[in-house]
Every structure is written in C-alpha cells, then in structure tokens.
Coordinates of N, CA and C in Angstrom, one line a residue:
M298 N 37.0 58.7 37.3 CA 36.9 59.5 38.5 C 37.0 61.0 38.2
Y299 N 37.9 61.4 37.2 CA 38.1 62.8 36.9 C 36.8 63.3 36.3
L300 N 36.1 62.5 35.4 CA 34.9 63.0 34.8 C 33.8 63.2 35.9
F301 N 33.8 62.4 36.9 CA 32.8 62.6 38.0 C 33.0 63.9 38.7
Y302 N 34.3 64.3 39.0 CA 34.5 65.5 39.7 C 34.3 66.7 38.8
Y303 N 34.5 66.5 37.5 CA 34.3 67.6 36.5 C 32.8 67.9 36.4
V304 N 32.0 66.8 36.4 CA 30.5 67.0 36.3 C 30.0 67.7 37.6
E305 N 30.5 67.3 38.7 CA 30.1 67.9 40.0 C 30.4 69.3 40.0
F306 N 31.6 69.7 39.5 CA 32.1 71.1 39.5 C 31.1 71.9 38.6
I307 N 30.8 71.4 37.5 CA 29.9 72.1 36.6 C 28.5 72.3 37.2
K308 N 28.0 71.3 37.9 CA 26.7 71.4 38.5 C 26.6 72.5 39.5
A309 N 27.7 72.8 40.2 CA 27.8 73.7 41.3 C 27.8 75.2 40.8
E310 N 28.0 75.4 39.5 CA 28.2 76.8 39.1 C 26.9 77.6 39.2
F311 N 25.8 77.1 38.8 CA 24.5 77.8 39.0 C 23.4 76.8 38.9
V312 N 22.2 77.3 39.3 CA 21.0 76.4 39.4 C 20.6 75.9 38.0
A313 N 20.3 74.6 38.0 CA 19.9 74.0 36.7 C 18.5 74.5 36.3
L314 N 18.3 74.5 34.9 CA 17.0 74.9 34.4 C 15.9 73.9 34.8
D315 N 14.9 74.4 35.4 CA 13.8 73.6 35.9 C 12.9 73.2 34.7
I316 N 12.3 72.0 34.7 CA 11.5 71.6 33.6 C 10.2 72.4 33.4
S317 N 9.8 73.1 34.5 CA 8.7 74.0 34.4 C 9.0 75.3 33.6
G318 N 10.3 75.6 33.6 CA 10.7 76.9 32.9 C 10.6 78.1 33.8
N319 N 10.3 77.9 35.1 CA 10.1 79.1 35.9 C 11.3 79.9 36.1
N320 N 12.5 79.3 36.0 CA 13.8 80.1 36.1 C 14.5 80.2 34.7
Y321 N 13.7 80.1 33.6 CA 14.4 80.1 32.3 C 15.1 81.4 32.0
F322 N 14.6 82.5 32.3 CA 15.2 83.8 31.9 C 16.5 84.1 32.7
P323 N 16.5 83.9 34.0 CA 17.8 84.0 34.7 C 18.8 83.0 34.4
W324 N 18.2 81.8 34.0 CA 19.1 80.7 33.6 C 19.8 81.0 32.3
V325 N 19.1 81.6 31.4 CA 19.7 82.0 30.1 C 20.9 83.0 30.3
L326 N 20.6 84.0 31.2 CA 21.7 84.9 31.5 C 22.9 84.3 32.1
E327 N 22.7 83.4 33.1 CA 23.8 82.7 33.7 C 24.6 81.9 32.7
A328 N 23.8 81.1 31.9 CA 24.5 80.3 30.9 C 25.3 81.1 29.9
E329 N 24.8 82.2 29.4 CA 25.5 83.0 28.5 C 26.8 83.6 29.1
I330 N 26.7 84.0 30.4 CA 27.9 84.6 31.0 C 29.0 83.5 31.2
H331 N 28.6 82.3 31.6 CA 29.5 81.2 31.8 C 30.1 80.7 30.5
L332 N 29.3 80.6 29.5 CA 29.8 80.2 28.2 C 30.8 81.2 27.6
D333 N 30.5 82.5 27.8 CA 31.4 83.5 27.4 C 32.7 83.4 28.1
A334 N 32.7 83.2 29.4 CA 33.9 83.1 30.2 C 34.7 81.9 29.8
K335 N 34.1 80.9 29.3 CA 34.8 79.7 28.9 C 35.2 79.8 27.4
G336 N 34.9 80.9 26.7 CA 35.2 81.0 25.3 C 34.4 80.1 24.4
L337 N 33.2 79.8 24.9 CA 32.3 78.9 24.1 C 31.0 79.6 23.7
D338 N 30.9 81.0 23.8 CA 29.7 81.7 23.5 C 29.3 81.6 22.0
D339 N 30.2 81.4 21.1 CA 29.9 81.3 19.7 C 29.1 80.0 19.4
T340 N 29.2 79.0 20.2 CA 28.6 77.7 20.0 C 27.0 77.8 20.0
I341 N 26.5 78.8 20.6 CA 25.0 78.9 20.6 C 24.5 80.0 19.7
K342 N 25.4 80.4 18.8 CA 24.9 81.4 17.8 C 24.7 80.8 16.5
E343 N 23.7 81.3 15.8 CA 23.3 80.7 14.4 C 24.4 80.9 13.4
G344 N 24.7 79.9 12.7 CA 25.7 79.9 11.6 C 27.1 79.9 12.2
N345 N 27.3 79.6 13.4 CA 28.7 79.6 14.0 C 29.6 78.5 13.4
E346 N 30.9 78.8 13.4 CA 31.9 77.8 12.9 C 32.7 77.3 14.0
A347 N 32.1 77.0 15.2 CA 32.8 76.5 16.3 C 33.3 75.1 16.0
S348 N 34.4 74.7 16.6 CA 35.0 73.4 16.4 C 34.1 72.4 17.1
S349 N 34.3 71.1 16.6 CA 33.5 70.0 17.2 C 33.8 69.8 18.7
Q350 N 35.1 70.1 19.0 CA 35.5 70.0 20.4 C 34.8 71.1 21.3
D351 N 34.7 72.3 20.8 CA 34.1 73.4 21.6 C 32.6 73.1 21.7
K352 N 32.0 72.6 20.6 CA 30.6 72.2 20.7 C 30.3 71.1 21.7
A353 N 31.2 70.2 21.8 CA 31.1 69.1 22.8 C 31.2 69.6 24.2
K354 N 32.2 70.6 24.4 CA 32.3 71.2 25.7 C 31.1 71.9 26.1
A355 N 30.5 72.7 25.2 CA 29.3 73.5 25.4 C 28.1 72.6 25.7
M356 N 28.0 71.5 25.0 CA 26.9 70.5 25.3 C 27.0 69.9 26.7
I357 N 28.2 69.6 27.0 CA 28.5 69.0 28.4 C 28.1 70.0 29.4
F358 N 28.5 71.2 29.2 CA 28.2 72.3 30.2 C 26.7 72.5 30.3
L359 N 26.0 72.7 29.2 CA 24.6 72.9 29.2 C 23.8 71.7 29.7
H360 N 24.2 70.6 29.3 CA 23.5 69.3 29.7 C 23.5 69.2 31.2
H361 N 24.6 69.5 31.8 CA 24.6 69.4 33.3 C 24.0 70.5 34.0
H362 N 23.4 71.5 33.3 CA 22.7 72.5 34.0 C 21.2 72.5 33.6
L363 N 20.8 71.2 33.3 CA 19.4 71.0 33.0 C 18.7 70.1 34.0
D364 N 17.4 70.3 34.2 CA 16.7 69.4 35.1 C 16.8 67.9 34.5
E365 N 16.7 66.9 35.4 CA 16.9 65.6 34.9 C 15.9 65.2 33.8
G366 N 14.7 65.7 33.9 CA 13.7 65.4 32.9 C 14.1 66.0 31.5
L367 N 14.6 67.2 31.5 CA 15.1 67.9 30.3 C 16.3 67.2 29.7
K368 N 17.1 66.7 30.6 CA 18.3 65.9 30.1 C 17.8 64.8 29.2
S369 N 16.8 64.1 29.7 CA 16.3 62.9 29.0 C 15.7 63.3 27.7
E370 N 15.0 64.4 27.6 CA 14.3 64.8 26.4 C 15.2 65.3 25.3
Y371 N 16.3 65.9 25.8 CA 17.3 66.5 24.8 C 18.6 65.7 24.7
L372 N 18.5 64.4 25.2 CA 19.7 63.6 25.2 C 20.3 63.3 23.9
T373 N 19.5 63.3 22.8 CA 20.1 62.9 21.5 C 20.7 64.1 20.7
L374 N 20.5 65.3 21.2 CA 21.1 66.5 20.5 C 22.5 66.6 20.8
K375 N 23.3 66.9 19.7 CA 24.7 67.0 19.9 C 25.3 68.4 19.6
D376 N 24.4 69.3 19.1 CA 24.7 70.6 18.7 C 24.2 71.6 19.7
P377 N 25.0 72.4 20.4 CA 24.5 73.3 21.5 C 23.6 74.3 20.9
F378 N 23.7 74.7 19.7 CA 22.8 75.7 19.1 C 21.4 75.2 18.9
Q379 N 21.3 73.9 18.6 CA 20.0 73.2 18.5 C 19.4 73.1 19.8
L380 N 20.2 72.8 20.8 CA 19.6 72.7 22.2 C 19.2 74.1 22.7
W381 N 20.0 75.1 22.4 CA 19.7 76.5 22.9 C 18.4 76.9 22.2
T382 N 18.3 76.7 20.9 CA 17.1 77.1 20.1 C 15.8 76.3 20.6
G383 N 16.0 75.0 20.9 CA 14.9 74.2 21.3 C 14.3 74.7 22.6
L384 N 15.2 75.1 23.5 CA 14.8 75.6 24.9 C 14.1 76.9 24.7
K385 N 14.6 77.7 23.8 CA 14.0 79.1 23.6 C 12.6 78.9 23.0
E386 N 12.4 78.0 22.1 CA 11.1 77.8 21.5 C 10.1 77.2 22.6
R387 N 10.7 76.5 23.5 CA 9.9 75.8 24.5 C 9.4 76.8 25.6
Y388 N 10.3 77.7 26.0 CA 10.0 78.5 27.1 C 9.9 80.0 26.9
D389 N 10.2 80.5 25.7 CA 10.2 81.9 25.5 C 8.8 82.5 25.6
H390 N 7.7 81.7 25.4 CA 6.4 82.2 25.5 C 6.0 82.6 27.0
L391 N 6.8 82.1 27.9 CA 6.6 82.5 29.3 C 6.9 83.9 29.6
K392 N 7.6 84.6 28.7 CA 7.9 86.0 28.9 C 6.7 86.8 29.1
A393 N 5.6 86.5 28.4 CA 4.4 87.3 28.5 C 3.8 87.2 29.9
T394 N 3.8 86.0 30.5 CA 3.3 85.8 31.8 C 4.2 86.5 32.8
V395 N 5.5 86.4 32.7 CA 6.4 87.0 33.6 C 6.2 88.6 33.6
L396 N 6.1 89.1 32.4 CA 6.0 90.5 32.2 C 4.7 91.0 32.8
L397 N 3.6 90.3 32.7 CA 2.3 90.7 33.2 C 2.4 90.8 34.7
R398 N 3.1 89.8 35.3 CA 3.2 89.8 36.8 C 4.1 90.9 37.3
V399 N 5.2 91.1 36.6 CA 6.2 92.1 37.0 C 5.6 93.5 36.8
H400 N 4.9 93.7 35.7 CA 4.3 95.0 35.5 C 3.3 95.3 36.6
R401 N 2.6 94.3 37.1 CA 1.6 94.5 38.1 C 2.3 94.9 39.4
E402 N 3.5 94.2 39.7 CA 4.2 94.5 40.9 C 4.8 95.9 40.8
W403 N 5.2 96.3 39.7 CA 5.8 97.7 39.5 C 4.7 98.8 39.7
M404 N 3.5 98.5 39.2 CA 2.4 99.4 39.3 C 2.0 99.6 40.7
H405 N 2.1 98.6 41.5 CA 1.6 98.7 42.9 C 2.8 99.0 43.9
L406 N 4.0 99.1 43.4 CA 5.1 99.4 44.3 C 5.1 100.8 44.8
R407 N 5.2 100.9 46.2 CA 5.2 102.3 46.8 C 6.2 102.3 47.9
L408 N 7.0 103.4 47.9 CA 8.0 103.6 48.9 C 7.4 103.6 50.3
Q409 N 6.2 104.2 50.5 CA 5.6 104.3 51.8 C 5.2 102.9 52.4
D410 N 5.2 101.9 51.6 CA 4.8 100.5 52.1 C 5.9 99.8 52.7
Y411 N 7.1 100.3 52.7 CA 8.3 99.6 53.2 C 8.8 100.3 54.5
K412 N 9.3 99.5 55.4 CA 9.8 100.0 56.7 C 11.1 100.7 56.5
T413 N 11.9 100.2 55.6 CA 13.3 100.8 55.4 C 13.5 101.1 53.9
I414 N 14.4 102.0 53.7 CA 14.8 102.3 52.3 C 15.5 101.1 51.6
S415 N 16.2 100.4 52.4 CA 16.9 99.2 51.9 C 16.0 98.2 51.4
E416 N 14.9 98.0 52.1 CA 13.9 97.0 51.7 C 13.2 97.4 50.4
Y417 N 12.9 98.7 50.3 CA 12.3 99.3 49.1 C 13.3 99.1 47.9
N418 N 14.5 99.5 48.2 CA 15.5 99.4 47.1 C 15.7 98.0 46.6
S419 N 15.7 97.0 47.4 CA 15.8 95.6 47.0 C 14.6 95.2 46.1
A420 N 13.4 95.7 46.5 CA 12.3 95.4 45.7 C 12.3 96.0 44.3
V421 N 12.8 97.3 44.3 CA 13.0 97.9 43.0 C 13.9 97.2 42.1
Y422 N 15.1 96.8 42.6 CA 16.1 96.1 41.8 C 15.6 94.7 41.4
R423 N 14.9 94.1 42.2 CA 14.4 92.7 41.9 C 13.4 92.9 40.7
I424 N 12.6 93.8 40.7 CA 11.6 94.0 39.6 C 12.3 94.4 38.3
I425 N 13.2 95.4 38.4 CA 13.8 95.9 37.2 C 14.7 94.8 36.6
S426 N 15.3 94.0 37.4 CA 16.1 92.9 36.9 C 15.2 91.9 36.1
Q427 N 14.1 91.6 36.6 CA 13.2 90.7 35.8 C 12.7 91.3 34.5
L428 N 12.4 92.6 34.6 CA 12.0 93.4 33.4 C 13.2 93.3 32.3
K429 N 14.4 93.5 32.8 CA 15.5 93.5 31.9 C 15.7 92.1 31.3
L430 N 15.5 91.1 32.1 CA 15.7 89.7 31.6 C 14.6 89.4 30.5
C431 N 13.5 90.1 30.6 CA 12.4 89.9 29.6 C 12.5 90.9 28.4
G432 N 13.6 91.7 28.4 CA 13.9 92.6 27.3 C 13.2 94.0 27.4
E433 N 12.8 94.3 28.7 CA 12.2 95.6 28.9 C 13.0 96.4 30.0
P434 N 14.2 96.9 29.7 CA 14.9 97.6 30.8 C 14.2 98.8 31.3
M435 N 14.4 99.2 32.5 CA 13.8 100.3 33.1 C 14.9 101.4 33.2
N436 N 14.5 102.7 32.9 CA 15.4 103.8 32.9 C 15.4 104.5 34.3
D437 N 16.4 105.4 34.5 CA 16.5 106.1 35.8 C 15.3 107.0 36.0
E438 N 14.8 107.6 34.9 CA 13.7 108.6 35.0 C 12.5 107.9 35.6
D439 N 12.2 106.7 35.1 CA 11.0 105.9 35.6 C 11.2 105.6 37.1
M440 N 12.4 105.2 37.5 CA 12.7 104.7 38.8 C 12.6 105.9 39.8
L441 N 13.1 107.1 39.3 CA 13.0 108.3 40.2 C 11.6 108.7 40.4
E442 N 10.8 108.7 39.3 CA 9.4 109.1 39.4 C 8.6 108.2 40.3
K443 N 8.9 106.9 40.2 CA 8.2 105.9 41.0 C 8.5 106.2 42.5
T444 N 9.7 106.5 42.8 CA 10.1 106.7 44.2 C 9.6 108.0 44.8
L445 N 9.7 109.1 44.0 CA 9.3 110.4 44.5 C 7.8 110.5 44.6
S446 N 7.1 109.8 43.7 CA 5.6 109.9 43.7 C 4.9 109.0 44.7
T447 N 5.7 108.2 45.4 CA 5.1 107.2 46.4 C 5.6 107.5 47.8
F448 N 6.1 108.7 48.1 CA 6.3 109.1 49.5 C 5.0 109.1 50.2
H449 N 5.1 108.9 51.5 CA 3.9 109.0 52.4 C 3.4 110.4 52.3
A450 N 2.1 110.5 52.4 CA 1.4 111.8 52.3 C 1.9 112.8 53.4
S451 N 2.4 112.3 54.5 CA 2.9 113.2 55.6 C 4.3 113.7 55.2
N452 N 4.9 113.2 54.2 CA 6.2 113.7 53.8 C 6.2 114.5 52.5
M453 N 5.1 115.1 52.2 CA 5.0 115.8 50.9 C 6.0 117.0 50.8
V454 N 6.3 117.7 51.8 CA 7.2 118.8 51.8 C 8.6 118.2 51.5
L455 N 8.9 117.1 52.2 CA 10.2 116.4 52.0 C 10.4 116.0 50.6
Q456 N 9.3 115.4 50.0 CA 9.3 114.9 48.7 C 9.6 116.1 47.7
Q457 N 9.0 117.2 47.9 CA 9.2 118.4 47.1 C 10.7 118.8 47.1
Q458 N 11.2 118.8 48.3 CA 12.6 119.1 48.5 C 13.6 118.2 47.7
Y459 N 13.3 116.9 47.7 CA 14.1 116.0 46.9 C 13.9 116.2 45.4
R460 N 12.7 116.6 45.0 CA 12.4 116.9 43.6 C 13.2 118.1 43.1
E461 N 13.3 119.1 44.0 CA 14.1 120.3 43.6 C 15.6 120.1 43.5
K462 N 16.1 119.0 44.1 CA 17.5 118.7 43.9 C 17.8 118.3 42.5
G463 N 16.8 117.9 41.7 CA 17.0 117.5 40.3 C 17.9 116.3 40.1
F464 N 17.7 115.2 40.8 CA 18.4 114.0 40.6 C 18.3 113.5 39.2
K465 N 19.4 113.0 38.6 CA 19.3 112.4 37.3 C 19.5 110.9 37.4
K466 N 20.0 110.4 38.5 CA 20.2 109.0 38.6 C 19.4 108.5 39.9
Y467 N 18.8 107.3 39.7 CA 18.1 106.7 40.8 C 19.0 106.4 42.0
S468 N 20.2 106.0 41.7 CA 21.2 105.6 42.8 C 21.5 106.8 43.6
E469 N 21.6 108.0 43.1 CA 21.9 109.2 43.8 C 20.8 109.6 44.8
L470 N 19.5 109.4 44.4 CA 18.4 109.7 45.3 C 18.4 108.7 46.4
I471 N 18.6 107.4 46.1 CA 18.5 106.4 47.1 C 19.7 106.6 48.1
S472 N 20.8 107.0 47.7 CA 21.9 107.3 48.6 C 21.6 108.4 49.6
C473 N 20.9 109.4 49.1 CA 20.5 110.5 50.0 C 19.4 110.0 51.0
L474 N 18.5 109.2 50.5 CA 17.5 108.7 51.4 C 18.0 107.8 52.5
L475 N 19.0 107.0 52.1 CA 19.7 106.1 53.1 C 20.4 106.9 54.1
V476 N 21.1 107.9 53.7 CA 21.8 108.8 54.7 C 20.8 109.5 55.6
A477 N 19.8 110.0 55.1 CA 18.7 110.7 55.9 C 18.1 109.7 56.9
E478 N 17.9 108.4 56.4 CA 17.3 107.4 57.3 C 18.3 107.1 58.4
Q479 N 19.5 107.0 58.1 CA 20.5 106.7 59.2 C 20.6 107.9 60.2
H480 N 20.5 109.1 59.7 CA 20.6 110.3 60.6 C 19.3 110.3 61.5
N481 N 18.2 109.9 60.9 CA 17.0 109.9 61.7 C 17.0 108.8 62.8
A482 N 17.7 107.7 62.4 CA 17.8 106.6 63.4 C 18.7 107.0 64.6
I483 N 19.7 107.7 64.3 CA 20.6 108.2 65.3 C 19.9 109.2 66.3
L484 N 19.2 110.1 65.6 CA 18.4 111.1 66.4 C 17.4 110.4 67.3
M485 N 16.8 109.4 66.8 CA 15.8 108.7 67.6 C 16.4 108.0 68.8
K486 N 17.6 107.4 68.5 CA 18.3 106.7 69.6 C 18.7 107.6 70.7
N487 N 19.2 108.8 70.3 CA 19.6 109.8 71.3 C 18.4 110.3 72.1
H488 N 17.2 110.5 71.4 CA 16.0 110.9 72.1 C 15.5 109.9 73.1
E489 N 15.6 108.6 72.7 CA 15.1 107.5 73.6 C 16.1 107.4 74.8
A490 N 17.4 107.7 74.6 CA 18.3 107.6 75.7 C 18.1 108.7 76.7
R491 N 17.7 109.9 76.2 CA 17.4 111.0 77.1 C 16.3 111.8 76.5
P492 N 15.0 111.5 76.8 CA 13.8 112.2 76.2 C 13.9 113.7 76.5
T493 N 13.3 114.5 75.7 CA 13.2 115.9 75.8 C 12.6 116.3 77.2
G494 N 13.3 117.2 77.9 CA 12.8 117.7 79.2 C 13.4 117.0 80.3
S495 N 14.1 115.9 80.1 CA 14.8 115.2 81.2 C 16.2 115.7 81.3
T496 N 16.7 115.9 82.5 CA 18.1 116.4 82.7 C 18.8 115.6 83.7
L497 N 20.1 115.5 83.6 CA 20.9 114.8 84.5 C 21.4 115.7 85.6
F498 N 21.5 115.3 86.9 CA 22.0 116.2 87.9 C 23.5 116.3 87.7
P499 N 24.1 117.5 87.7 CA 25.5 117.7 87.5 C 26.3 116.9 88.6
E500 N 27.3 116.2 88.2 CA 28.1 115.4 89.2 C 28.7 116.3 90.3
A501 N 29.0 117.6 89.9 CA 29.7 118.5 90.8 C 28.8 118.8 92.0
N502 N 27.5 118.6 92.0 CA 26.6 118.9 93.0 C 26.5 117.8 94.0
L503 N 27.0 116.6 93.7 CA 26.9 115.5 94.5 C 28.0 115.4 95.6
G504 N 27.6 115.2 96.9 CA 28.6 115.0 97.9 C 29.3 116.3 98.3
T505 N 28.7 117.5 98.1 CA 29.4 118.7 98.4 C 28.8 119.4 99.7
I506 N 28.0 118.7 100.4 CA 27.4 119.3 101.7 C 28.5 119.3 102.8
D507 N 28.7 120.5 103.4 CA 29.7 120.7 104.4 C 29.3 119.9 105.6
P508 N 30.2 118.9 106.1 CA 29.9 118.1 107.3 C 29.5 118.9 108.5
K509 N 30.3 120.1 108.6 CA 30.0 121.0 109.8 C 28.6 121.5 109.8
F510 N 28.2 121.9 108.6 CA 26.8 122.4 108.4 C 25.8 121.4 108.8
E511 N 26.1 120.1 108.4 CA 25.2 119.0 108.6 C 25.0 118.8 110.1
K512 N 26.2 118.9 111.0 CA 26.1 118.7 112.4 C 25.3 119.8 113.1
K513 N 25.5 121.1 112.6 CA 24.8 122.2 113.2 C 23.3 122.0 113.0
T514 N 22.9 121.5 111.9 CA 21.4 121.3 111.6 C 20.9 120.1 112.4

C-alpha cells in the first residue's frame, strides 16, 4: 500500500516524458531540478560514484515519469545514467526541429500584433524559454531591439522616446510599457464616462427658482 501511494506521489510531480519526445527538453529540465532537490543529481552524471541505493531511487523516480511505452522499452535498465544517456541519444536530434520552429516564431514576433503588453510579454518569454532549453539563451539586447523595432508605425515618436531612455534590461522596458498601458486604459475609461464637450449641470442650479416669481409669471 505504501509503495502505491509513493508511486502516485511521484507521478504527480510533473508531466511524464511522451514517447514522441515532444516534451523532451522541458522534461529534462524538470527531471534535473527534482533529482537535484532529492540529492540524486550525481546519478545521471558520467563516472559518478553514487550508491546503489541512490541509483535505485533515481531509477524509480525517472521510471515513473516516463510514458507507458517508454517504461516497457527501458524496463531492463538499472543504471539511471544509462537511462538518461539512452533518452538523450533518442531525442536530442529533435533540438534542430524545435530550434527551426522557435527561430521562425522569433523572426515574425511583433509587438504591434498583440492587443496587450502582457500578451506580447508572455509570447516573448515562451519563445526565449524554448531557446534556452535548446542551448541558445537570448540576451536583453536582442529582446529590447525586438520590442522597440516592432512598435506600430503610428507610434514611431513614442518608440524613439523609449530608445532615448537607454534601457539595459528588457524587464525595465516592459515595466514602463505596462504602466503606460494602464494609464491609457484609465484615461480611456474617464473619457468614455464623460466624453469631451459634455458637461454636467451644477447641482446648485437645481430647485432654486423662487416660488413667488413662479406665481407672478
């Protein structure tokens, strides 16, 4: 009974590696983080001197984060390093395909195509995360240039103003854009509540007609 609950707990930690390998790169990162947290990270390194007990723990952990088909294929392996190496040899070639797709997404990414700064920012981080997983981290200079160079044509003056601020970090630019977006949203709500040219009658003018004057008329 204890083993059953232990297995279920392990399965819930992160998504299992699919036999197609589509999630191989994020799976590798998740597995490395969890093995490190458990003190088992040495078990997947070449020439390690991990104890047989630690190797067994690592194998149990990795085994239960594999697709059912992969479990069957690698069932006879008892060394986590051999399993880790086998999976790398099997799926590492997918890096070229992933990079091709992500490079294309980055090339066509434009700030002007998104309704909000948050949506654009999410797209940026999704792409750079995939690049990092494939061993090609993106630097702040590239992210700043991508953002500033893809403003809408109607915002060219604004774009130049942001360039002149000399941002060094992408996060600083995005923070400014988010604040500006929020201010614009507030101004728009105020405008919609009372459009330009419309005025409210002062309350002091209401009900001030002299009854005596009203009778005389």
